[in-house]
């Protein structure tokens, strides 16, 4: 897979509204708001950092910047698999922090209108802490995530 770079400084905020980068982790599709995406890179050498939770795989050196990387499968308690040629790292900037999200594959950039986003199901005893909404795109379901909670290592249960 070729490296794909998004230069968001050239895009106006209006062109990013409702747009999501769709990726796969396990059998499900997830969406990250495109405004958080800096670029997508091929899986690369990851330096392990001792003492981190298992889903934090370590750090990478990306053009001189040290960026922590998280395996999204492990964060969601999905079985770990060997990385393939489709595995990639989504470099995101969330609240001024760069972080790499290891995903099984990236499929597309999709516009999901507000009327196609439903709240996540909740019961009195459970709440999915990572899902902000469920997007509908044709017959597909896309989990739209709360990336602030996803990267918050203090949000462990």
mmCIF file of C-alpha atoms in Angstrom:
data_model
loop_
_atom_site.group_PDB
_atom_site.id
_atom_site.type_symbol
_atom_site.label_atom_id
_atom_site.label_comp_id
_atom_site.label_asym_id
_atom_site.label_seq_id
_atom_site.Cartn_x
_atom_site.Cartn_y
_atom_site.Cartn_z
ATOM 1 C CA UNK A 1 0.000 0.000 0.000
ATOM 2 C CA UNK A 2 1.377 3.412 -0.882
ATOM 3 C CA UNK A 3 1.677 6.086 1.758
ATOM 4 C CA UNK A 4 -1.305 8.435 1.701
ATOM 5 C CA UNK A 5 -0.937 11.927 3.110
ATOM 6 C CA UNK A 6 -3.696 14.406 3.844
ATOM 7 C CA UNK A 7 -2.687 18.056 3.980
ATOM 8 C CA UNK A 8 -5.428 19.388 6.198
ATOM 9 C CA UNK A 9 -3.960 22.875 6.411
ATOM 10 C CA UNK A 10 -5.138 23.424 2.806
ATOM 11 C CA UNK A 11 -8.668 22.179 3.472
ATOM 12 C CA UNK A 12 -11.217 24.461 5.062
ATOM 13 C CA UNK A 13 -13.032 23.306 8.206
ATOM 14 C CA UNK A 14 -16.326 23.196 6.253
ATOM 15 C CA UNK A 15 -14.930 20.595 3.844
ATOM 16 C CA UNK A 16 -14.062 18.307 6.770
ATOM 17 C CA UNK A 17 -17.428 18.416 8.558
ATOM 18 C CA UNK A 18 -19.143 15.034 8.594
ATOM 19 C CA UNK A 19 -16.218 13.319 6.843
ATOM 20 C CA UNK A 20 -14.695 10.183 8.323
ATOM 21 C CA UNK A 21 -11.743 7.987 7.453
ATOM 22 C CA UNK A 22 -13.179 4.466 7.532
ATOM 23 C CA UNK A 23 -10.960 1.637 8.722
ATOM 24 C CA UNK A 24 -11.354 -1.946 9.790
ATOM 25 C CA UNK A 25 -10.383 -3.613 13.068
ATOM 26 C CA UNK A 26 -11.555 -7.194 13.365
ATOM 27 C CA UNK A 27 -14.876 -7.675 11.587
ATOM 28 C CA UNK A 28 -16.184 -4.149 12.144
ATOM 29 C CA UNK A 29 -15.767 -0.777 10.462
ATOM 30 C CA UNK A 30 -14.867 2.319 12.452
ATOM 31 C CA UNK A 31 -14.687 5.978 11.556
ATOM 32 C CA UNK A 32 -12.310 8.689 12.708
ATOM 33 C CA UNK A 33 -13.182 12.268 11.869
ATOM 34 C CA UNK A 34 -10.909 13.246 9.006
ATOM 35 C CA UNK A 35 -10.004 16.480 10.804
ATOM 36 C CA UNK A 36 -7.922 14.373 13.228
ATOM 37 C CA UNK A 37 -6.010 12.499 10.502
ATOM 38 C CA UNK A 38 -2.556 13.747 9.586
ATOM 39 C CA UNK A 39 -1.474 10.864 7.350
ATOM 40 C CA UNK A 40 -1.557 7.117 6.849
ATOM 41 C CA UNK A 41 1.658 5.102 6.766
ATOM 42 C CA UNK A 42 2.595 1.465 6.268
ATOM 43 C CA UNK A 43 3.284 -0.560 9.400
ATOM 44 C CA UNK A 44 6.855 0.134 10.484
ATOM 45 C CA UNK A 45 9.373 -0.761 13.189
ATOM 46 C CA UNK A 46 7.894 -0.078 16.636
ATOM 47 C CA UNK A 47 10.176 0.434 19.638
ATOM 48 C CA UNK A 48 8.679 -1.225 22.720
ATOM 49 C CA UNK A 49 8.360 0.944 25.824
ATOM 50 C CA UNK A 50 8.357 -1.005 29.104
ATOM 51 C CA UNK A 51 5.462 -0.669 31.519
ATOM 52 C CA UNK A 52 2.770 0.356 29.034
ATOM 53 C CA UNK A 53 -0.634 -1.334 28.719
ATOM 54 C CA UNK A 54 -0.560 -4.120 26.090
ATOM 55 C CA UNK A 55 -2.571 -2.099 23.549
ATOM 56 C CA UNK A 56 0.121 0.622 23.543
ATOM 57 C CA UNK A 57 2.649 -1.084 21.299
ATOM 58 C CA UNK A 58 5.432 1.494 21.773
ATOM 59 C CA UNK A 59 6.721 4.411 19.727
ATOM 60 C CA UNK A 60 7.815 5.073 16.165
ATOM 61 C CA UNK A 61 10.232 7.621 14.768
ATOM 62 C CA UNK A 62 8.399 9.452 11.999
ATOM 63 C CA UNK A 63 10.699 11.946 10.281
ATOM 64 C CA UNK A 64 12.339 12.808 13.600
ATOM 65 C CA UNK A 65 9.159 12.922 15.690
ATOM 66 C CA UNK A 66 8.582 10.235 18.312
ATOM 67 C CA UNK A 67 4.952 9.121 18.142
ATOM 68 C CA UNK A 68 3.226 6.623 20.469
ATOM 69 C CA UNK A 69 1.283 3.883 18.692
ATOM 70 C CA UNK A 70 -1.812 2.036 19.847
ATOM 71 C CA UNK A 71 -3.144 -1.220 18.410
ATOM 72 C CA UNK A 72 -6.861 -0.525 18.009
ATOM 73 C CA UNK A 73 -7.691 -4.268 18.031
ATOM 74 C CA UNK A 74 -6.141 -4.659 21.474
ATOM 75 C CA UNK A 75 -7.743 -1.465 22.789
ATOM 76 C CA UNK A 76 -11.140 -2.961 21.892
ATOM 77 C CA UNK A 77 -10.258 -6.385 23.324
ATOM 78 C CA UNK A 78 -10.302 -7.954 19.853
ATOM 79 C CA UNK A 79 -7.997 -10.913 19.309
ATOM 80 C CA UNK A 80 -4.475 -9.895 18.274
ATOM 81 C CA UNK A 81 -3.388 -10.980 14.797
ATOM 82 C CA UNK A 82 -0.123 -10.879 12.912
ATOM 83 C CA UNK A 83 0.282 -7.669 10.924
ATOM 84 C CA UNK A 84 -0.165 -8.005 7.160
ATOM 85 C CA UNK A 85 0.644 -5.924 4.098
ATOM 86 C CA UNK A 86 -2.732 -4.157 4.591
ATOM 87 C CA UNK A 87 -2.023 -3.230 8.224
ATOM 88 C CA UNK A 88 -1.311 0.476 8.522
ATOM 89 C CA UNK A 89 -0.896 3.243 11.045
ATOM 90 C CA UNK A 90 -3.233 6.226 11.009
ATOM 91 C CA UNK A 91 -1.268 9.193 12.335
ATOM 92 C CA UNK A 92 -3.733 11.410 14.176
ATOM 93 C CA UNK A 93 -3.494 14.644 16.084
ATOM 94 C CA UNK A 94 -5.978 14.713 18.928
ATOM 95 C CA UNK A 95 -5.908 17.610 21.394
ATOM 96 C CA UNK A 96 -2.467 18.591 20.106
ATOM 97 C CA UNK A 97 -1.003 15.118 20.655
ATOM 98 C CA UNK A 98 0.205 12.973 17.775
ATOM 99 C CA UNK A 99 -0.675 9.306 18.096
ATOM 100 C CA UNK A 100 -0.525 6.371 15.722
ATOM 101 C CA UNK A 101 -3.487 4.004 15.504
ATOM 102 C CA UNK A 102 -2.645 0.551 14.151
ATOM 103 C CA UNK A 103 -5.591 -0.753 12.119
ATOM 104 C CA UNK A 104 -6.202 -3.814 9.931
ATOM 105 C CA UNK A 105 -6.857 -1.720 6.820
ATOM 106 C CA UNK A 106 -8.162 1.645 5.638
ATOM 107 C CA UNK A 107 -11.007 1.639 3.144
ATOM 108 C CA UNK A 108 -12.226 5.134 2.270
ATOM 109 C CA UNK A 109 -13.109 8.670 3.273
ATOM 110 C CA UNK A 110 -16.864 8.862 3.679
ATOM 111 C CA UNK A 111 -19.310 11.669 4.380
ATOM 112 C CA UNK A 112 -21.852 10.636 7.007
ATOM 113 C CA UNK A 113 -24.662 13.188 7.327
ATOM 114 C CA UNK A 114 -25.932 13.930 10.846
ATOM 115 C CA UNK A 115 -29.313 12.348 10.026
ATOM 116 C CA UNK A 116 -27.493 9.037 9.373
ATOM 117 C CA UNK A 117 -25.888 8.987 12.828
ATOM 118 C CA UNK A 118 -27.721 7.330 15.703
ATOM 119 C CA UNK A 119 -26.740 7.362 19.380
ATOM 120 C CA UNK A 120 -25.098 4.179 20.650
ATOM 121 C CA UNK A 121 -27.355 1.747 22.499
ATOM 122 C CA UNK A 122 -27.229 2.026 26.272
ATOM 123 C CA UNK A 123 -28.744 0.082 29.108
ATOM 124 C CA UNK A 124 -28.890 1.023 32.739
ATOM 125 C CA UNK A 125 -25.887 -1.217 33.452
ATOM 126 C CA UNK A 126 -23.654 -0.799 30.417
ATOM 127 C CA UNK A 127 -22.371 1.951 28.191
ATOM 128 C CA UNK A 128 -19.826 1.678 25.422
ATOM 129 C CA UNK A 129 -17.288 4.261 26.482
ATOM 130 C CA UNK A 130 -15.641 4.528 23.044
ATOM 131 C CA UNK A 131 -18.668 4.819 20.707
ATOM 132 C CA UNK A 132 -20.039 8.332 20.098
ATOM 133 C CA UNK A 133 -22.509 7.263 17.449
ATOM 134 C CA UNK A 134 -23.430 4.645 14.902
ATOM 135 C CA UNK A 135 -23.271 5.789 11.304
ATOM 136 C CA UNK A 136 -25.359 4.261 8.549
ATOM 137 C CA UNK A 137 -23.914 4.113 5.035
ATOM 138 C CA UNK A 138 -26.133 2.074 2.741
ATOM 139 C CA UNK A 139 -26.421 -1.349 4.394
ATOM 140 C CA UNK A 140 -23.209 -0.845 6.388
ATOM 141 C CA UNK A 141 -22.783 0.156 10.009
ATOM 142 C CA UNK A 142 -19.823 2.294 11.039
ATOM 143 C CA UNK A 143 -18.900 2.849 14.664
ATOM 144 C CA UNK A 144 -17.995 6.503 15.139
ATOM 145 C CA UNK A 145 -15.650 6.693 18.074
ATOM 146 C CA UNK A 146 -14.850 9.158 20.829
ATOM 147 C CA UNK A 147 -11.123 9.489 20.178
ATOM 148 C CA UNK A 148 -10.507 11.509 23.317
ATOM 149 C CA UNK A 149 -11.607 8.500 25.386
ATOM 150 C CA UNK A 150 -9.836 6.045 23.088
ATOM 151 C CA UNK A 151 -6.442 7.611 23.749
ATOM 152 C CA UNK A 152 -7.060 8.308 27.442
ATOM 153 C CA UNK A 153 -5.045 5.635 29.275
ATOM 154 C CA UNK A 154 -6.534 6.891 32.549
ATOM 155 C CA UNK A 155 -9.968 5.785 31.287
ATOM 156 C CA UNK A 156 -9.300 2.141 32.173
ATOM 157 C CA UNK A 157 -11.929 0.005 33.850
#
